[in-house]
Coordinates of C-alpha atoms in Angstrom, one line a residue:
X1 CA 19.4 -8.6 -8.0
X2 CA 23.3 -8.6 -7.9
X3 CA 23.7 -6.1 -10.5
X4 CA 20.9 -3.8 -8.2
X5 CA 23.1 -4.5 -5.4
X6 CA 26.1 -3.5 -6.8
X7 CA 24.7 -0.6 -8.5
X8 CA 24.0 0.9 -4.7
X9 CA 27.7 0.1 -3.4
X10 CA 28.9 2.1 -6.4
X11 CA 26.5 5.1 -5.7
X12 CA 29.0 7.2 -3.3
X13 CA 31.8 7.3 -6.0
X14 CA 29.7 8.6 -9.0
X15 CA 28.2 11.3 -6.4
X16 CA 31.7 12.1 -6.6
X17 CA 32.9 12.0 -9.7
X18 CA 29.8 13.9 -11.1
X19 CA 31.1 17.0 -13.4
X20 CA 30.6 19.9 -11.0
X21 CA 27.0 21.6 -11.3
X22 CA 26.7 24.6 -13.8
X23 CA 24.9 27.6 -13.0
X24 CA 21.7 27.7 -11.5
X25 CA 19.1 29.7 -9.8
X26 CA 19.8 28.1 -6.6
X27 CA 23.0 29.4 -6.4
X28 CA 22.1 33.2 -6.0
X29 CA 18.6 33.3 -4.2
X30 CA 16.6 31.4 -1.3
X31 CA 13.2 30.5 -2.2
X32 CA 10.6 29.1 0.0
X33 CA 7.0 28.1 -0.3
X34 CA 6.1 31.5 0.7
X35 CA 8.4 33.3 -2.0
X36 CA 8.3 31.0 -4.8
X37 CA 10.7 30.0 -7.9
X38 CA 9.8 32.3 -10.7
X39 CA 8.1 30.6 -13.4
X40 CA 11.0 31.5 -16.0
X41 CA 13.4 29.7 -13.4
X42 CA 11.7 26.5 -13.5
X43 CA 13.4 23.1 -13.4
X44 CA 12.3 20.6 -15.6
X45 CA 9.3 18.4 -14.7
X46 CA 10.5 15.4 -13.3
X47 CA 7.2 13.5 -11.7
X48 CA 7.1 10.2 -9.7
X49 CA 4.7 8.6 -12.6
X50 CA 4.5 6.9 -14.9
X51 CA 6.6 4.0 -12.7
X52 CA 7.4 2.9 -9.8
X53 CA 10.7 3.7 -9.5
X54 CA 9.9 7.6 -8.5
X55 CA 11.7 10.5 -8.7
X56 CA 14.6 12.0 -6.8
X57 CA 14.0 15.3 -7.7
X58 CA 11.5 17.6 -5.3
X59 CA 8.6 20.7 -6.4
X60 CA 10.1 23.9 -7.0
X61 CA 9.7 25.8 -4.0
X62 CA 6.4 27.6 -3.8
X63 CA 4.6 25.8 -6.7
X64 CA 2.3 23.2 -6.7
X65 CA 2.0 19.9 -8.6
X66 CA -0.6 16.9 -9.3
X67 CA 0.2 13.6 -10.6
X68 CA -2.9 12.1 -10.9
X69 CA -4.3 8.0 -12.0
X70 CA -6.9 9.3 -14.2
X71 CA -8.0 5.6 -14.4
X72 CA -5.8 2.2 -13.0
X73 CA -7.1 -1.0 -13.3
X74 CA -5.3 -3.9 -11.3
X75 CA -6.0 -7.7 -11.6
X76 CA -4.7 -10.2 -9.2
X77 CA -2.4 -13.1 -9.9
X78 CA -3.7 -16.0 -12.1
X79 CA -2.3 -18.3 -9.5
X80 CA -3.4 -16.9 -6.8
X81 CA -6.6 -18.2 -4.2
X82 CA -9.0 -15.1 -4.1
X83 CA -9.1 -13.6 -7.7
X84 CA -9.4 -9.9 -6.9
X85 CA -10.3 -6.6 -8.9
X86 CA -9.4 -3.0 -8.3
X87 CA -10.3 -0.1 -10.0
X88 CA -9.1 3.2 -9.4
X89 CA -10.8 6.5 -10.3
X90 CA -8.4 10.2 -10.0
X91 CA -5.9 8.5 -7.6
X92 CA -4.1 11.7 -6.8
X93 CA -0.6 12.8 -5.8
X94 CA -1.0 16.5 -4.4
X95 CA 2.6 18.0 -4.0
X96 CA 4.0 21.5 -2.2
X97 CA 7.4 22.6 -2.9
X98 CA 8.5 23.9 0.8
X99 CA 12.2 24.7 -0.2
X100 CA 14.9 24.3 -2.3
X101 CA 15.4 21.1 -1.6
X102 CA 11.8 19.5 0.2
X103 CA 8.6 19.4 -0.7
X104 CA 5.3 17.9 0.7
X105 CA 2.7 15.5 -0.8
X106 CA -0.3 14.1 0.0
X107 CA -1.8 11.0 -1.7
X108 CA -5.2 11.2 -2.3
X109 CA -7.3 7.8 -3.7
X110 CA -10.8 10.0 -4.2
X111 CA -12.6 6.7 -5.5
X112 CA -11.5 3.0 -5.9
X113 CA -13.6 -0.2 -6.4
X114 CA -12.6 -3.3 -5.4
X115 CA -13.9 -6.7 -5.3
X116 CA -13.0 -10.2 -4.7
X117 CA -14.2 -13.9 -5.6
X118 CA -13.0 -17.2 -4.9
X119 CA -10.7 -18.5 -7.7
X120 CA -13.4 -21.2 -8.7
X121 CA -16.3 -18.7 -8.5
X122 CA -17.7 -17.2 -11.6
X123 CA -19.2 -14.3 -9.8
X124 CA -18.4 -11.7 -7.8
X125 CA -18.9 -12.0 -4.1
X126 CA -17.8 -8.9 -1.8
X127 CA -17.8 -5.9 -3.3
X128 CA -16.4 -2.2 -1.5
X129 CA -16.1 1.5 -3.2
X130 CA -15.6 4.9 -1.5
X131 CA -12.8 6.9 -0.7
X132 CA -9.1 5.1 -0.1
X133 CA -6.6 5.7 2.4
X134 CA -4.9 9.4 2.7
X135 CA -1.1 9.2 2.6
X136 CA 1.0 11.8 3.8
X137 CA 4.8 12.2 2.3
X138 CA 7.4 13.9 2.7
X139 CA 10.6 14.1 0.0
X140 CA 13.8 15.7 1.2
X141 CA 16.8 16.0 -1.7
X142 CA 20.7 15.3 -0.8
X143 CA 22.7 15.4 -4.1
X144 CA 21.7 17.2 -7.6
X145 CA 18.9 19.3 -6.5
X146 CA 19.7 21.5 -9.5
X147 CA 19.4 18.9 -12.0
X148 CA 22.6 20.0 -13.0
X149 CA 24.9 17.1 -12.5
X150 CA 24.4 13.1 -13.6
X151 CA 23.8 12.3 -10.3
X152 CA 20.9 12.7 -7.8
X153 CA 19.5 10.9 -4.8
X154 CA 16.7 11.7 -2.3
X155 CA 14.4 9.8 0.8
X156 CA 11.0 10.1 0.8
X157 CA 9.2 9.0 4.5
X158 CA 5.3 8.1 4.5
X159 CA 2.9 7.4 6.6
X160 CA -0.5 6.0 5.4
X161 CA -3.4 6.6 7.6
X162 CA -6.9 3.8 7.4
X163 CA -8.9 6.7 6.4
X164 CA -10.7 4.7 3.5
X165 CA -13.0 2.1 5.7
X166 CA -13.7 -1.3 3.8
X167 CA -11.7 0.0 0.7
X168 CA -8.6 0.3 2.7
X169 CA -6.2 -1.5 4.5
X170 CA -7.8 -1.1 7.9
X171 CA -4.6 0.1 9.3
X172 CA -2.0 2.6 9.2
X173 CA 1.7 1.7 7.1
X174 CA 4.9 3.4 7.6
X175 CA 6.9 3.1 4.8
X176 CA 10.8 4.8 3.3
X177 CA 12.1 5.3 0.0
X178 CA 15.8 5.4 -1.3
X179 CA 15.5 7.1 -4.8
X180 CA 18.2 7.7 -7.0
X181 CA 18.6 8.8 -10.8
X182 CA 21.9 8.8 -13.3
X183 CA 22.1 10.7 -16.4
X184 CA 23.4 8.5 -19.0
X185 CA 23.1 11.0 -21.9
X186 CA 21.1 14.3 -22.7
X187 CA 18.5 10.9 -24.1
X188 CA 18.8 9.0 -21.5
X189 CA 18.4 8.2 -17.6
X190 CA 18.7 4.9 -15.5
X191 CA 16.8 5.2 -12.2
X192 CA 16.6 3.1 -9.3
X193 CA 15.3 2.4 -5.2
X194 CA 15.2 0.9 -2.7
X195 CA 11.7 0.7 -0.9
X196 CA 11.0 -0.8 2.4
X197 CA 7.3 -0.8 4.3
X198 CA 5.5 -1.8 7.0
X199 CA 1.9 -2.9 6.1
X200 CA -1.5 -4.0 7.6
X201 CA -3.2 -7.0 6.6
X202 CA -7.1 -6.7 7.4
X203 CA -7.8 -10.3 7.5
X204 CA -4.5 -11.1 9.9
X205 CA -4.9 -8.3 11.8
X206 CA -1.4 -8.7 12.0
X207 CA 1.6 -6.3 10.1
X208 CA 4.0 -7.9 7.5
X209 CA 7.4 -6.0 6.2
X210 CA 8.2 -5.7 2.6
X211 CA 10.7 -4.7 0.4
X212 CA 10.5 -3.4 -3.0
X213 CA 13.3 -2.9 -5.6
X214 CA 13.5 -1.3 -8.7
X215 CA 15.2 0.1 -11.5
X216 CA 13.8 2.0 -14.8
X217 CA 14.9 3.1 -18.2
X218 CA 14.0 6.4 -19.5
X219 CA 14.5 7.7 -23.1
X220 CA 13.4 10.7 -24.8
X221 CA 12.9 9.9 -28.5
X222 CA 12.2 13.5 -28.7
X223 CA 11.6 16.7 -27.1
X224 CA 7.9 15.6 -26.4
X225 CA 7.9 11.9 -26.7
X226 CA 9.7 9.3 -24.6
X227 CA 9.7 5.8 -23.0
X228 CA 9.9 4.6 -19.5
X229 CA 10.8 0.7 -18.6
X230 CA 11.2 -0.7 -15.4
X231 CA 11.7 -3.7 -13.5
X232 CA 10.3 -4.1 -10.0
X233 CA 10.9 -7.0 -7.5
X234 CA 8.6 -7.2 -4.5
X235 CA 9.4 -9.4 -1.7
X236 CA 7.0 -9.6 2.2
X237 CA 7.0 -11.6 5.1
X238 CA 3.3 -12.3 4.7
X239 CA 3.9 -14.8 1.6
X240 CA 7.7 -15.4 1.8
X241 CA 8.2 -15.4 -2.1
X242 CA 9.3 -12.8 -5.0
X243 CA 6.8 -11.3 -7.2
X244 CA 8.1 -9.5 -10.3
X245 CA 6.8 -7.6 -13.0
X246 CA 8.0 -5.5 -15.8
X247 CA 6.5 -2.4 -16.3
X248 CA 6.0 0.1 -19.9
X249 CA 4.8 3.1 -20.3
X250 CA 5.4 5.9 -23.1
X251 CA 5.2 9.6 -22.0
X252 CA 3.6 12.5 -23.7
X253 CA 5.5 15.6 -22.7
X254 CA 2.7 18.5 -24.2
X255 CA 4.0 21.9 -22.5
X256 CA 7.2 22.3 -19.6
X257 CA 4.3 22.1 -17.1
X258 CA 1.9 18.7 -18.6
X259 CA 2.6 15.5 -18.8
X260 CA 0.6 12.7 -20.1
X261 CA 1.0 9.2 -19.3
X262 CA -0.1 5.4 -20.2
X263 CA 1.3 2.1 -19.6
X264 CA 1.0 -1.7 -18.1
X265 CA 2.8 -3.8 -15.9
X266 CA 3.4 -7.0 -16.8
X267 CA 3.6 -9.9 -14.8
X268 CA 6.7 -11.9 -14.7
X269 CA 5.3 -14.7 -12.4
X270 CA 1.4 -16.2 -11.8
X271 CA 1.3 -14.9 -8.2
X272 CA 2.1 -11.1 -9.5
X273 CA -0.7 -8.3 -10.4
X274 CA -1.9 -6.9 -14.0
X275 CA -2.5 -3.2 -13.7
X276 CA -3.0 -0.9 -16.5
X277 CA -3.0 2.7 -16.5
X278 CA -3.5 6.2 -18.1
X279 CA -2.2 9.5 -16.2
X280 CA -1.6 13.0 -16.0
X281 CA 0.7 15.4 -14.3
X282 CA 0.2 19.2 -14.1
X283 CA 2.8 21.8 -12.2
X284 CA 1.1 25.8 -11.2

């Protein structure tokens, strides 16, 4: 946690000493999302998937983006009271590039199933499926926009509306995101954030705070093929206690505009969630 700590006290000097941005489209035209980037003038894809350490970088202007859970399955915590069981079905990110430097996304859980049992029952006893609760985002850039640089960092502000009945949380959570990315090499990038919430808990009826670090490795062992790990720290005032896991996932990187994704995150402590993975993202 130190070394996360000081990495955000040091973020303001390497904004500054970043090499100065090269040429880019940007630079010479305004685009909006009703005259959009042209497709030869695309950035790379840079998605919020595979981790949870997401992206800094917005949707070209104009285009349109899905990153999509084609299938996640998430176990509770061996140590936990309730043993519970989710299982997610084309949990989807939907994004809008509205300018150069914003874009807006809605996230979309079409069908999840989850179900929960007492920790010395062998069967399960309460069972929901159905639509999720709608999300509503919305990512504004401040540095490297032009993924020119080795520096970026954005905010991303949410709000998550009880749209999903039994299958959701029962009420709305507010929630900002700190996202920043540094380009080691042309291989290489370290990401990290800083995520803080404000949740409902059904059962409580009451809200709860939390706070969610994180910081990711990714490496391109090729043009097509690369590597993201991550380590994320989750800490709420509902339970008072860390929960850690570290998370792996290899990217598939087919065309400029689809991405393929699988992975798991590992637990680091008994109270902590399995969840395992496979994804997609698509840019129009």
């Amino acid at each position: 946690m130190k070394q996360l700590f000081y990495l955000f006290l040091l973020l303001p000097t390497l904004s500054r000493a970043q090499a100065p941005p090269k040429s880019s489209p940007y630079d010479s035209a305004h685009f909006s999302w009703r005259k959009p980037v042209p497709r030869n003038r695309l950035r790379e894809l840079q998605p919020d998937r595979p981790g949870v350490t997401e992206s800094p970088f917005t949707v070209d202007a104009g285009h349109f983006q899905l990153e999509m859970d084609a299938l996640r399955l998430i176990n509770s915590g061996s140590d936990t009271d309730d043993h519970n069981r989710e299982l997610h079905l084309a949990y989807s990110m939907l994004k809008l590039g509205l300018s150069r430097r914003t874009d807006l996304q809605l996230e979309v859980p079409f069908y999840s199933v989850a179900k929960q049992r007492p920790s010395d029952a062998d069967d399960w006893q309460e069972r929901h499926a159905g639509f999720g609760d709608v999300t509503v985002r919305v990512k504004h850039n401040f540095v490297g926009d032009d993924q020119q640089g080795t520096f970026a960092m954005s905010v991303i502000g949410y709000v998550r509306l009880p749209s999903g009945g039994a299958v959701g949380d029962g009420g709305a959570a507010y929630g900002v995101t700190l996202p920043v990315d540094i380009e080691l090499s042309d291989q290489a990038n370290l990401e990290a954030q800083v995520e803080t919430d404000l949740n409902y808990d059904r059962e409580s009826g009451q809200r709860y705070m939390r706070f969610v670090p994180s910081t990711a490795l990714e490496y391109d062992f090729t043009e097509k093929v690369g590597l993201v790990t991550e380590v994320v720290a989750l800490w709420n005032t509902e339970q008072r206690r860390w929960l850690a896991s570290t998370n792996i996932a290899p990217i598939f990187k087919l065309t400029p505009n689809l991405q393929l994704d699988l992975g798991t995150h590992l637990a680091l402590n008994r109270l902590t969630d399995h969840e395992y993975f496979v994804g997609v993202t698509f840019r129009r």
